[in-house]
PDB file of C-alpha atoms in Angstrom:
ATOM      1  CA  UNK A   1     127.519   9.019 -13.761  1.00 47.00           C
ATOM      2  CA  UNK A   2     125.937   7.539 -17.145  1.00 52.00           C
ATOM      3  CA  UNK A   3     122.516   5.807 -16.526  1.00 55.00           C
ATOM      4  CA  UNK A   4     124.168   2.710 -17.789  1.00 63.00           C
ATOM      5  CA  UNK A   5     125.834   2.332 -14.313  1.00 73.00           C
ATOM      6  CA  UNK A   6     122.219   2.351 -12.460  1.00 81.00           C
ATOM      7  CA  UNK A   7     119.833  -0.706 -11.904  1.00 89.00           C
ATOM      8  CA  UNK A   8     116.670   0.593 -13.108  1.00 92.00           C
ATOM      9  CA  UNK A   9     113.766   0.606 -10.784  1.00 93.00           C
ATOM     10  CA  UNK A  10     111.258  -2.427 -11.687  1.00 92.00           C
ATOM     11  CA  UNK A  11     107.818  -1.977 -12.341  1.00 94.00           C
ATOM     12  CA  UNK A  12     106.539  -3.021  -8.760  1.00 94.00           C
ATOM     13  CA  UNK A  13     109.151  -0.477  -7.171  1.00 94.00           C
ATOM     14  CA  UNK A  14     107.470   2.368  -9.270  1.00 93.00           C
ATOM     15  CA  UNK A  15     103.804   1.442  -8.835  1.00 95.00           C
ATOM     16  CA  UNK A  16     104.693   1.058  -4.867  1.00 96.00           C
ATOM     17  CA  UNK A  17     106.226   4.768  -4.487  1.00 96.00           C
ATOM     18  CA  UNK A  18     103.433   5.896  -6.671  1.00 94.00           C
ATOM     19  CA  UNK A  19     100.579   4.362  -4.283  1.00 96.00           C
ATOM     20  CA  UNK A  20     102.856   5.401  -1.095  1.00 97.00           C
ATOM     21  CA  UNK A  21     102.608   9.448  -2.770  1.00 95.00           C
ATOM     22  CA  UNK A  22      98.914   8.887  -3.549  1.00 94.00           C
ATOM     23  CA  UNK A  23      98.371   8.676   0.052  1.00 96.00           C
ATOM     24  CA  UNK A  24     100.261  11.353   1.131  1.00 96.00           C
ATOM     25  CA  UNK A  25      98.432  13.798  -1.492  1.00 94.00           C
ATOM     26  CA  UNK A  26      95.353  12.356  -0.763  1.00 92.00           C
ATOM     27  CA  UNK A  27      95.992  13.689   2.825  1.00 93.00           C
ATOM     28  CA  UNK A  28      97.170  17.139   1.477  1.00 91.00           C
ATOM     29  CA  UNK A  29      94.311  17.381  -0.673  1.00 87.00           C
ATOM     30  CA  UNK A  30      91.722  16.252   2.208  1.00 85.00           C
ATOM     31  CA  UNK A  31      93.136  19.220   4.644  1.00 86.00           C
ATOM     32  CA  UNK A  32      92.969  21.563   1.483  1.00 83.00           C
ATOM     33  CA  UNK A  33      89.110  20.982   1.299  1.00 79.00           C
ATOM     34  CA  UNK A  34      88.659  21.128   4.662  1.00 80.00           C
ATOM     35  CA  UNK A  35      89.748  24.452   4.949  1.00 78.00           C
ATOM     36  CA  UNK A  36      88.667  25.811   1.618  1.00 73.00           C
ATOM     37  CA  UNK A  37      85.337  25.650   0.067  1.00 68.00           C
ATOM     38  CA  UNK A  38      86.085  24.264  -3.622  1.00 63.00           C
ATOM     39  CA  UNK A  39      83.951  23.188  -6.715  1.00 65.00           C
ATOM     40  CA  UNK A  40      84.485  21.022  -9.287  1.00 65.00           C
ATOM     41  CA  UNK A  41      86.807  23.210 -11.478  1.00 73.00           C
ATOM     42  CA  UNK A  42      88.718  25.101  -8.670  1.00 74.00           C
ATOM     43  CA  UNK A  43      89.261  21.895  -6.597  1.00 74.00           C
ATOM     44  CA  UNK A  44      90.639  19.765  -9.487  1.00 77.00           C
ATOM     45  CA  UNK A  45      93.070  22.757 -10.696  1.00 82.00           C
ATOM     46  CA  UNK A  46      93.871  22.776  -6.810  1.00 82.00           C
ATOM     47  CA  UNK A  47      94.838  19.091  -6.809  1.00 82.00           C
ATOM     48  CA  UNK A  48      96.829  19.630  -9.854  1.00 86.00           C
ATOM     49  CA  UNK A  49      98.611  22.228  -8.839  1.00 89.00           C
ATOM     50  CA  UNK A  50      99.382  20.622  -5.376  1.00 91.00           C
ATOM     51  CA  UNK A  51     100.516  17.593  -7.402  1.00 91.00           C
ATOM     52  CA  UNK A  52     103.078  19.671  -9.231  1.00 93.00           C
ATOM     53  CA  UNK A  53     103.783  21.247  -6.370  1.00 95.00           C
ATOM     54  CA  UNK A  54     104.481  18.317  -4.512  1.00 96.00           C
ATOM     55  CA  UNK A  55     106.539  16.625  -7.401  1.00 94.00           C
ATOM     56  CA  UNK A  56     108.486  19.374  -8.292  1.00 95.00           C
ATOM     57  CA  UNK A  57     109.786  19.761  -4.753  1.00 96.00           C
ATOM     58  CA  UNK A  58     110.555  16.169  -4.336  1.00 96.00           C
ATOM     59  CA  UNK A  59     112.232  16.062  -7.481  1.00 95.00           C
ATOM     60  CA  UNK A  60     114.475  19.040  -7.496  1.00 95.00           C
ATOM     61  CA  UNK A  61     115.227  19.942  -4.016  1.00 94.00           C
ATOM     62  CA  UNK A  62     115.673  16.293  -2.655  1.00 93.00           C
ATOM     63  CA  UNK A  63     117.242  14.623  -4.443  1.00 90.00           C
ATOM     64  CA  UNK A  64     114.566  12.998  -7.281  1.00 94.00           C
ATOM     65  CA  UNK A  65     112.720  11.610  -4.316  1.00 96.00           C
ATOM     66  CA  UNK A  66     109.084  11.939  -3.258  1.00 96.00           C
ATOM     67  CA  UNK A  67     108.886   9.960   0.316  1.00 97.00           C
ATOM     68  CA  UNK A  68     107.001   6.984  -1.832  1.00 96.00           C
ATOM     69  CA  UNK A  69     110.680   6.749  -3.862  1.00 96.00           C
ATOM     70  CA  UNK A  70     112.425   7.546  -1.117  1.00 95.00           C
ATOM     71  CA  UNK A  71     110.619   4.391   0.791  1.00 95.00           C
ATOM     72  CA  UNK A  72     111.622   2.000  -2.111  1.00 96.00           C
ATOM     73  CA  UNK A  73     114.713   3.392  -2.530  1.00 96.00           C
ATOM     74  CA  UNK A  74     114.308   4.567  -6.021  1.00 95.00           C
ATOM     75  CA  UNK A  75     115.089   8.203  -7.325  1.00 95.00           C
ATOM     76  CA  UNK A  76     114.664  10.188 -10.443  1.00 95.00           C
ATOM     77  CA  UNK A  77     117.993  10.870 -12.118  1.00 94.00           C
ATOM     78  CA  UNK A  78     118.582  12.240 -15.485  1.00 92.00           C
ATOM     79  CA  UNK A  79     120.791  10.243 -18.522  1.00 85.00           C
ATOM     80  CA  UNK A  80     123.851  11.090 -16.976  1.00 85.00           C
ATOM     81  CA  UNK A  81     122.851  10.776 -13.169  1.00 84.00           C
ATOM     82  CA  UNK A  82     122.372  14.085 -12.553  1.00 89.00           C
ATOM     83  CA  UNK A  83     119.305  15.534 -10.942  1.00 92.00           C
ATOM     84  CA  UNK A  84     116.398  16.658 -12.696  1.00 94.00           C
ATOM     85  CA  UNK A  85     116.286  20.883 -13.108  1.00 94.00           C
ATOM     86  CA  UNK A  86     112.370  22.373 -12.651  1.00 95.00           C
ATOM     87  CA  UNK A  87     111.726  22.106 -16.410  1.00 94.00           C
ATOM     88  CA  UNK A  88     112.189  18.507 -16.304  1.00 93.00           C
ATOM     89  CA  UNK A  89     110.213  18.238 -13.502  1.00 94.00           C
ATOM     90  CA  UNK A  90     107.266  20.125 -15.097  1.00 93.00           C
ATOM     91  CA  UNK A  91     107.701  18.428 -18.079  1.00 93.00           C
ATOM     92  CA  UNK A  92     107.907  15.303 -16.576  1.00 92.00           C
ATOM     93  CA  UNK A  93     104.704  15.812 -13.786  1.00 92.00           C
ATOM     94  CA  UNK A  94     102.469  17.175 -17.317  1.00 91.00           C
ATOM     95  CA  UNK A  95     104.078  13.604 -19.435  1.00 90.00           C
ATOM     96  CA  UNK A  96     101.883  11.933 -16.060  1.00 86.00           C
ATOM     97  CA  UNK A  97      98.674  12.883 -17.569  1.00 86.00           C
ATOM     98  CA  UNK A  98      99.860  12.014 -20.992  1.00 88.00           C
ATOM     99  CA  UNK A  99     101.007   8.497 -19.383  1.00 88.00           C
ATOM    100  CA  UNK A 100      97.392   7.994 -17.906  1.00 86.00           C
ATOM    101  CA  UNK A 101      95.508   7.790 -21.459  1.00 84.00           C
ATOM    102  CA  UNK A 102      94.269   4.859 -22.945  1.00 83.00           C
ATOM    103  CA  UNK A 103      94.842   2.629 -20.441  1.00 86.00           C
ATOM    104  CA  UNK A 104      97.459   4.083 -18.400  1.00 85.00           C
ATOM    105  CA  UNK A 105      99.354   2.435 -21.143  1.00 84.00           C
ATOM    106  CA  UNK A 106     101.766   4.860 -21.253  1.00 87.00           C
ATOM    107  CA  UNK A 107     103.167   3.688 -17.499  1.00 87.00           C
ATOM    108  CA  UNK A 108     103.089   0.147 -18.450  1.00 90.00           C
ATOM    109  CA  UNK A 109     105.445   1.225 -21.144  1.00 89.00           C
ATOM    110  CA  UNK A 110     108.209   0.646 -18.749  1.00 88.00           C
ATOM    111  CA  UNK A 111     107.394  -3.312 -18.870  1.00 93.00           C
ATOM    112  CA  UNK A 112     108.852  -3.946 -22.405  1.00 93.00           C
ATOM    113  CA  UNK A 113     110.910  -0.926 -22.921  1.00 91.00           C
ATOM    114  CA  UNK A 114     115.176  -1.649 -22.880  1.00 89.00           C
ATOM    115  CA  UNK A 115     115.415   1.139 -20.361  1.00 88.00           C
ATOM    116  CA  UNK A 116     112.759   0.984 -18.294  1.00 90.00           C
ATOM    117  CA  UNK A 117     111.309   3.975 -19.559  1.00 92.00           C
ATOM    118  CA  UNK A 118     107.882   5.369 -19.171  1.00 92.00           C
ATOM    119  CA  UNK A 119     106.124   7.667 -21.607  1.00 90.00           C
ATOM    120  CA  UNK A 120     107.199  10.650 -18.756  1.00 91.00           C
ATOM    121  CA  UNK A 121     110.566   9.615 -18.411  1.00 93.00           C
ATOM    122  CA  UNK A 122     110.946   9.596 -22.237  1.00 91.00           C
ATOM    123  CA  UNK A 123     109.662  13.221 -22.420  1.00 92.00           C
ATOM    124  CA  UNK A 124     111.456  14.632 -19.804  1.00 93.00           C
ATOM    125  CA  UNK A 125     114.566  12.316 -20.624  1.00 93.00           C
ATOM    126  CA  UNK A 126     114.854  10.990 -17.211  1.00 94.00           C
ATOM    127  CA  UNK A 127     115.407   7.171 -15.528  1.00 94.00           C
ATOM    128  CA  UNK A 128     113.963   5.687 -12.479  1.00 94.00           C
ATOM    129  CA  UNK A 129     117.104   3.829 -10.571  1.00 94.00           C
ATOM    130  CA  UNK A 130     117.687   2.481  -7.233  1.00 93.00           C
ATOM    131  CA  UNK A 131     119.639   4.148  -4.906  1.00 91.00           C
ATOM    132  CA  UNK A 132     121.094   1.169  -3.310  1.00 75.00           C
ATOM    133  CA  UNK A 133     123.006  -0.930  -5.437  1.00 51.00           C
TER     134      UNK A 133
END
């Protein structure tokens, strides 16, 4: 189904799954240390690659939906609704970092943008959309 047929996810929707999935991988990432001794370098490459990790599972194997988007009911769909394949995904976990500079201005995008698109979604071509309609 075209995206046109979705109600986009708004702004508060997003930022609320987002917080909701910071929790959980701040959880992940506190049993991670517990267990293994990291420094700087190794225990931000471990984050990072639990974040992918973590995405790209969500994402592709159920159904665009981390539990935060699952608990708004929002999902990540591609143009014409279908889920997002693991390049996507990567593509669209690295557009995150690209999203955070300057101001995280590249999330805020969404707020003025006809499709509700942030700088990630435009990269990896995909659309935040309610699952309940």
């Amino acid at each position: 189904m075209p995206y046109e047929y979705y109600q986009f996810a708004s702004f508060g929707e997003r930022f609320a799954a987002i917080f909701i999935d910071g929790i959980v991988l701040v959880f992940i990432y506190i049993i991670i240390a517990i267990f293994l001794p990291t420094g700087d370098h190794l225990g931000n490459a471990i984050s990072f690659g639990v974040g992918i990790l973590y995405n790209w599972y969500f994402w592709t194997e159920k159904d665009g939906q981390t539990p935060g988007k699952s608990a708004m009911k929002i999902k990540v769909v591609k143009a014409d609704g279908s889920p997002i394949n693991n390049f996507d995904a990567l593509v669209r976990y690295l557009g995150y970092t690209i999203s955070s500079f300057i101001f995280c201005l590249g999330y805020l995008w969404m707020l003025w943008d006809e499709d509700k698109q942030t700088w990630h979604d435009k990269m990896a071509r995909t659309y935040v959309v309610k699952v309940d309609q």
